[in-house]
Short mmCIF file of N, CA and C in Angstrom, two decimals:
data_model
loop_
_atom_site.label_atom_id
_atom_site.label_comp_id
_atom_site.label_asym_id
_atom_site.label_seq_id
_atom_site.Cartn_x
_atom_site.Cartn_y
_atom_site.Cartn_z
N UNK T 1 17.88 50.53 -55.19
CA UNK T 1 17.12 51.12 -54.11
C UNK T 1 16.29 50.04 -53.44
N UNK T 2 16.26 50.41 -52.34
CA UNK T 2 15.25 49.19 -51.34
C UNK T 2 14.06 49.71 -50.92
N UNK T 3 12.78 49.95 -51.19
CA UNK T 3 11.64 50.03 -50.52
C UNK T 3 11.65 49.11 -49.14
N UNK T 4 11.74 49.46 -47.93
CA UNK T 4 11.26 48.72 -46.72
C UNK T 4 9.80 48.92 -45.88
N UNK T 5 8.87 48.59 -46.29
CA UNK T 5 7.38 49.05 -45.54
C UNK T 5 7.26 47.85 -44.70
N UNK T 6 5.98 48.45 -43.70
CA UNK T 6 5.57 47.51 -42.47
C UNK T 6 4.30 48.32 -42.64
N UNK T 7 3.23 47.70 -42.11
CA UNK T 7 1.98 47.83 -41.26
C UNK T 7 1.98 47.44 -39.92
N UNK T 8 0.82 48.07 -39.00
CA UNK T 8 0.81 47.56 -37.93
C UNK T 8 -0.72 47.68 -37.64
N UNK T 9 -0.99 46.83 -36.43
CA UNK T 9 -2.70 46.51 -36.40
C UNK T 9 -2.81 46.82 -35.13
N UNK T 10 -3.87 47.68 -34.85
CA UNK T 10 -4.09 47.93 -33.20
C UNK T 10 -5.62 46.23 -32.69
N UNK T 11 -5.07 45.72 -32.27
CA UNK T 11 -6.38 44.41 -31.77
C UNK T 11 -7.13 44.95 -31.12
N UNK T 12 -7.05 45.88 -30.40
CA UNK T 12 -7.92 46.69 -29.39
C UNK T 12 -8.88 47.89 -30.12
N UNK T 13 -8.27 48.23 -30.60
CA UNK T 13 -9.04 49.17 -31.09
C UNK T 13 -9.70 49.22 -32.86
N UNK T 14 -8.13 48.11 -33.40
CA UNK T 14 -8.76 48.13 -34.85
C UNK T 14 -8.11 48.93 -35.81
N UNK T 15 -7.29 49.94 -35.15
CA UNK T 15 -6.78 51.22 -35.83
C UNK T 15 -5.25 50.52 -36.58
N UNK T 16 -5.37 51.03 -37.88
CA UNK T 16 -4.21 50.30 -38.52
C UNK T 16 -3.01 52.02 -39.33
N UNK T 17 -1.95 51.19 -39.01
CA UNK T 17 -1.01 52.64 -39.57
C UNK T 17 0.11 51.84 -40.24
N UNK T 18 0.93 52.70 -40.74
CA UNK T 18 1.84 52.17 -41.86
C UNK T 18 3.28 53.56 -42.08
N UNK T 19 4.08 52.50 -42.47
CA UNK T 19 5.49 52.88 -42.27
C UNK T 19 6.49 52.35 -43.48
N UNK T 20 7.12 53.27 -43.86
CA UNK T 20 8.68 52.71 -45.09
C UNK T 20 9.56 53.79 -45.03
N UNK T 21 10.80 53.72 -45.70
CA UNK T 21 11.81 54.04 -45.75
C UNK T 21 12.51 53.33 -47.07
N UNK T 22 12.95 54.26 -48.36
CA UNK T 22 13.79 53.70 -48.86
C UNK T 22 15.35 54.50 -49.02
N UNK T 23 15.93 53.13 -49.11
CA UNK T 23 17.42 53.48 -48.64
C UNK T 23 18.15 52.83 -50.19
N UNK T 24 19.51 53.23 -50.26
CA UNK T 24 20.18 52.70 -51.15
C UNK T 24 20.98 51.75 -50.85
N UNK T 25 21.67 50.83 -52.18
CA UNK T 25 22.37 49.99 -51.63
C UNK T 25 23.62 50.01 -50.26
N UNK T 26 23.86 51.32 -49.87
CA UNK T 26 25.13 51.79 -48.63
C UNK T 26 23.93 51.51 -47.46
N UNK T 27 22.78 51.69 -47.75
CA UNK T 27 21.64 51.74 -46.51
C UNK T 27 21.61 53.23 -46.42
N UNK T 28 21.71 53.87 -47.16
CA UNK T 28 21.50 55.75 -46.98
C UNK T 28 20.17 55.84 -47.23
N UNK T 29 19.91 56.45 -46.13
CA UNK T 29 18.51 57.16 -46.07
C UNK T 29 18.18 57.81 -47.01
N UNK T 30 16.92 57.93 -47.91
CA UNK T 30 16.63 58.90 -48.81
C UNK T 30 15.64 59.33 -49.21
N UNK T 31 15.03 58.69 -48.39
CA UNK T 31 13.83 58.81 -47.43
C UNK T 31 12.32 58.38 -46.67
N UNK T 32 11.85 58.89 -46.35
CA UNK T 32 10.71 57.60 -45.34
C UNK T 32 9.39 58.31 -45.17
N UNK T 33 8.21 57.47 -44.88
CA UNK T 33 6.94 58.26 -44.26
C UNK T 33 6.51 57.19 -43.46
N UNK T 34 5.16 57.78 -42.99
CA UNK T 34 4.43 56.81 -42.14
C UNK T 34 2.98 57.64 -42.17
N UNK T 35 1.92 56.66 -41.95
CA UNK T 35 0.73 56.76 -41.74
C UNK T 35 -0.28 56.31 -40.93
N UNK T 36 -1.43 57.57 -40.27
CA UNK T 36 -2.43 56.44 -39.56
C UNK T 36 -3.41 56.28 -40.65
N UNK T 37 -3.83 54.77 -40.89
CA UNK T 37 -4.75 54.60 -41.93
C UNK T 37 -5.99 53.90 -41.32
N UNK T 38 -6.71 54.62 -40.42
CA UNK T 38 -7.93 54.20 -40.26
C UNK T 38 -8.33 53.17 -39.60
N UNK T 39 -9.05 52.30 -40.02
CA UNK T 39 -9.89 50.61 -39.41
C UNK T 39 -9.64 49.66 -40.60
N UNK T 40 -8.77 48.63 -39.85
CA UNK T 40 -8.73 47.67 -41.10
C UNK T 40 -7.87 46.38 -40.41
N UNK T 41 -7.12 45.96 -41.38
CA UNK T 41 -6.33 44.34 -40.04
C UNK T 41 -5.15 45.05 -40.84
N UNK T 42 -4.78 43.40 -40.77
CA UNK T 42 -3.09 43.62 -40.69
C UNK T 42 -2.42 43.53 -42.31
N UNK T 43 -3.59 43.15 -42.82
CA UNK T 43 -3.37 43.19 -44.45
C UNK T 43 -3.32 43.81 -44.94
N UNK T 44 -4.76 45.08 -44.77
CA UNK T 44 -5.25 46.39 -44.93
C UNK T 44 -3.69 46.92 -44.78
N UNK T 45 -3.30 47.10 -43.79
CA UNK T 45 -1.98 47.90 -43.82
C UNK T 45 -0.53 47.48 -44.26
N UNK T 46 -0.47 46.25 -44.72
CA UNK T 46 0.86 45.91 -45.32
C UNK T 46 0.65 46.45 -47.01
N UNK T 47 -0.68 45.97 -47.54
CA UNK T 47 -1.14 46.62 -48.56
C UNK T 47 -1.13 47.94 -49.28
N UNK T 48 -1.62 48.89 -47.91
CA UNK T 48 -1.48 50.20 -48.09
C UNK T 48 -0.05 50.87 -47.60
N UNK T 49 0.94 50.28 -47.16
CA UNK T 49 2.33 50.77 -46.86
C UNK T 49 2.94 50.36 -48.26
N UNK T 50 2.45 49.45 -48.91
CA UNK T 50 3.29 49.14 -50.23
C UNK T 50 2.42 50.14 -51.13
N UNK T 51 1.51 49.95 -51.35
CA UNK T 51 1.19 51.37 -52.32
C UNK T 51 1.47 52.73 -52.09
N UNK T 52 1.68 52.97 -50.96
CA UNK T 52 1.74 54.58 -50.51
C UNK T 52 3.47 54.82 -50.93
N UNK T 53 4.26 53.78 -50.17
CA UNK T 53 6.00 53.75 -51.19
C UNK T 53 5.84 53.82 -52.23
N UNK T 54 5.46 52.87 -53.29
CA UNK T 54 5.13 52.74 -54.82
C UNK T 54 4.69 53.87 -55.14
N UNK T 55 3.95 54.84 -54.21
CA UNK T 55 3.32 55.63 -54.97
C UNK T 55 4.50 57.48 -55.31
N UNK T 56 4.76 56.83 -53.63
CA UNK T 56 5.98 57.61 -53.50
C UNK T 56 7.34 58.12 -54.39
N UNK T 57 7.68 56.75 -54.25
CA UNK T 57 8.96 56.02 -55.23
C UNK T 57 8.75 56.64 -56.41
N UNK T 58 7.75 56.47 -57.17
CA UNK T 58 7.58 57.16 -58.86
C UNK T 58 7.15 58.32 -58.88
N UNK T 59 6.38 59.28 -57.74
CA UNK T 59 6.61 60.48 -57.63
C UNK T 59 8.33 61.17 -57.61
N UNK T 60 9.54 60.75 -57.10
CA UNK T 60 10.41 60.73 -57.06
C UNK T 60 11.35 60.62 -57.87
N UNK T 61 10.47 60.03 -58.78
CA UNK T 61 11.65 59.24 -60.10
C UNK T 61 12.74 58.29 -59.21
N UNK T 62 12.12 57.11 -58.70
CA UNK T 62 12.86 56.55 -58.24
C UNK T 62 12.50 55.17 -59.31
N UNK T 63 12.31 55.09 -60.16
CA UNK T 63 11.64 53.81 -60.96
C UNK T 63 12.18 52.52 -60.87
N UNK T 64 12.83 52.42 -60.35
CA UNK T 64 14.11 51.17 -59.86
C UNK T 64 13.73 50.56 -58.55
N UNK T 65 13.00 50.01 -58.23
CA UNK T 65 12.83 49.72 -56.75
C UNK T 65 12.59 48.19 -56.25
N UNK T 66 13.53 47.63 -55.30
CA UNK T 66 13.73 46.18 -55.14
C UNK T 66 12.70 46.14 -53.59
N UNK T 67 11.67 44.67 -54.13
CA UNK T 67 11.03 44.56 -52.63
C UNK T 67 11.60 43.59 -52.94
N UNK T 68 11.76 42.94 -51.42
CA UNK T 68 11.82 41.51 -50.73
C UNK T 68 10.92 41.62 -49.22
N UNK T 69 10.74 39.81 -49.19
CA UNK T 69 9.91 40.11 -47.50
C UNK T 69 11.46 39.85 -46.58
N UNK T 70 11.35 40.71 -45.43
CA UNK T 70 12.31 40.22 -44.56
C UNK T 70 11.30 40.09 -43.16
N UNK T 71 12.13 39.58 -42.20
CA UNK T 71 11.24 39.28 -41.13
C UNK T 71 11.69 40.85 -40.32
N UNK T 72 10.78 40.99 -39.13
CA UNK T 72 10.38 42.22 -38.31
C UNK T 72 12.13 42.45 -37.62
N UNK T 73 13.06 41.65 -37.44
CA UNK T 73 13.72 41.85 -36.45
C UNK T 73 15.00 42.80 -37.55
N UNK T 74 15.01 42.46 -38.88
CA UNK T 74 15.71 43.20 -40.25
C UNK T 74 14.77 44.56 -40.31
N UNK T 75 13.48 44.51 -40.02
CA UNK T 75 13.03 45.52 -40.30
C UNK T 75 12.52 46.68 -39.39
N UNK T 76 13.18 46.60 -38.14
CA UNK T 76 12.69 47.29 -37.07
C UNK T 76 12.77 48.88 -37.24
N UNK T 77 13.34 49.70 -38.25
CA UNK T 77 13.28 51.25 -38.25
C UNK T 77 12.03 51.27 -38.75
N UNK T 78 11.38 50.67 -40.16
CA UNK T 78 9.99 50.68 -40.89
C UNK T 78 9.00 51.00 -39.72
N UNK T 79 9.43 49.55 -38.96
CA UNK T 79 8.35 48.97 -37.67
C UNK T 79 8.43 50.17 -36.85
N UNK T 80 9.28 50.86 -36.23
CA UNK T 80 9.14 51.92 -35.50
C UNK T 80 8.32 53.03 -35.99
N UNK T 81 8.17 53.75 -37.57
CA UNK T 81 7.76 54.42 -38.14
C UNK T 81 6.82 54.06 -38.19
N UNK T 82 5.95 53.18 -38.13
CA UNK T 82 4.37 52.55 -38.43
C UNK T 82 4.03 52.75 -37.11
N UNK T 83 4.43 52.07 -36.22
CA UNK T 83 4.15 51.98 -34.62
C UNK T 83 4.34 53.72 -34.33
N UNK T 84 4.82 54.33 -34.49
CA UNK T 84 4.80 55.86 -34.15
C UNK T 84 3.51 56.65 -34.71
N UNK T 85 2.68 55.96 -35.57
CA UNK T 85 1.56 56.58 -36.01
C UNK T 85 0.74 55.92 -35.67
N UNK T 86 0.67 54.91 -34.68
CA UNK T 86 -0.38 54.24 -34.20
C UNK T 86 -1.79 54.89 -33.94
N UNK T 87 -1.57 56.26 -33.50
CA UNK T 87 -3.04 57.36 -33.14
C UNK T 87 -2.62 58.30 -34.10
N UNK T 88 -3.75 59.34 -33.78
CA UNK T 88 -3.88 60.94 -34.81
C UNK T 88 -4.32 60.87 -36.19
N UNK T 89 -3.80 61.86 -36.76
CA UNK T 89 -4.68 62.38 -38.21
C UNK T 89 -3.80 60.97 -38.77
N UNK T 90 -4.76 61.00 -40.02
CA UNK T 90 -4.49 59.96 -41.24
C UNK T 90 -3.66 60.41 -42.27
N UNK T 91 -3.25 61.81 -42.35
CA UNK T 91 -2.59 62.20 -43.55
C UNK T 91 -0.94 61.51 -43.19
N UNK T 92 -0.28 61.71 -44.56
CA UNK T 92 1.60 60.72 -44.76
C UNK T 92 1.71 62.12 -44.34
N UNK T 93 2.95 61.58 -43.45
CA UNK T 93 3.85 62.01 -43.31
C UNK T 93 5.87 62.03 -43.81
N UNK T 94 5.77 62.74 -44.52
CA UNK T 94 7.14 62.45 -45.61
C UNK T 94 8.62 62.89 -44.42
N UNK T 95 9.29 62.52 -45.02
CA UNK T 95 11.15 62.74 -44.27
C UNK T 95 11.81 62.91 -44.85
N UNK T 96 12.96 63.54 -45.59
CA UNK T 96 13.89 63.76 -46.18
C UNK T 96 14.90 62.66 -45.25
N UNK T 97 15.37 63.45 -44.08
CA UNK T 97 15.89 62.77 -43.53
C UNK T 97 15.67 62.06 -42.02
N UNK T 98 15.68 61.05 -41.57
CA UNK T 98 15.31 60.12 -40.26
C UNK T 98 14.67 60.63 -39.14
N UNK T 99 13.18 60.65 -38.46
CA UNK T 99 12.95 61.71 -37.52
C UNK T 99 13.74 61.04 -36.39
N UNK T 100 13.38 62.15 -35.37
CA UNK T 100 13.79 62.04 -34.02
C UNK T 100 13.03 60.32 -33.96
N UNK T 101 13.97 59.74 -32.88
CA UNK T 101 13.89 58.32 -32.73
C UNK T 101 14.52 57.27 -33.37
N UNK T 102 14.80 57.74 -34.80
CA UNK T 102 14.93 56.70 -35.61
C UNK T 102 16.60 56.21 -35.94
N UNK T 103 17.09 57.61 -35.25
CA UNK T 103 18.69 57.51 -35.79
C UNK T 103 19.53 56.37 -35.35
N UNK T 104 19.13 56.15 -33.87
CA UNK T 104 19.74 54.70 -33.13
C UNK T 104 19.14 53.73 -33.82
N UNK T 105 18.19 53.58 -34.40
CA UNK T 105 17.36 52.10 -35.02
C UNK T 105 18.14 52.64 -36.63
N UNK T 106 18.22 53.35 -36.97
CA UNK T 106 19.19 53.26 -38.51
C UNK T 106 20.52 52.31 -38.11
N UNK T 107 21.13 53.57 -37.45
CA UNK T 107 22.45 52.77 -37.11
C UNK T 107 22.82 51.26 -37.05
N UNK T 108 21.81 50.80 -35.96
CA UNK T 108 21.71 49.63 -35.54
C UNK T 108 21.54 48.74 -37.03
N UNK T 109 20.28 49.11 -37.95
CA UNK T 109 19.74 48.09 -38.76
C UNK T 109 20.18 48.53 -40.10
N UNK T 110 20.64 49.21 -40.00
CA UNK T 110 22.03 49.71 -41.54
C UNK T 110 22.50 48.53 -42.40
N UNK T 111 22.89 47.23 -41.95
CA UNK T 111 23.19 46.27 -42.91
C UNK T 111 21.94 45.25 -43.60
N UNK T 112 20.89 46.43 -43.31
CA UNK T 112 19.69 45.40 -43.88
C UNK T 112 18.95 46.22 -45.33
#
């Protein structure tokens, strides 16, 4: 299984949100969240996108879970899911399966 998280940092405002998706080795969706997490940088939220998966993941019984860093252009569905919670409430939002938006950015980034 692949954990893929991102954070993202608003400079303007400060407001930081967070995004993952884990997929299996085929790249099958199995599932994803995202979050607005408040005031913080860009650490604050790479930080809290990896604990909120982790936290996820073993709620799941997924106990098997491979990170690696890849760069933004491998990881652009995460990045979309973080960037989509840029405003609003702070509570996760969970997916079974890919929301609206995300299906063309799966497709596309499927061999990552």
């Amino acid at each position: 299984m692949k954990l893929n998280i991102d954070g993202s940092f608003n400079h303007s405002t400060g407001s930081i949100a967070i995004g993952g998706v884990l997929r299996d080795s085929n790249s099958f969706w199995h599932w994803g969240f995202s979050a607005q997490g408040g005031l913080g940088n860009i650490l604050e939220a790479k930080f809290l996108a990896l604990k909120t998966g982790l936290q996820y993941a073993w709620e799941k019984k997924h106990w098997e879970v491979r990170i690696t860093h890849i760069l933004r252009e491998a990881n652009l569905l995460v990045d979309h899911l973080a960037r989509s919670r840029s405003t609003g409430v702070g509570s996760v939002m969970y997916w079974d399966s890919p929301p609206q938006g995300a299906l063309d950015i799966l497709a596309a980034n499927s061999s990552f």
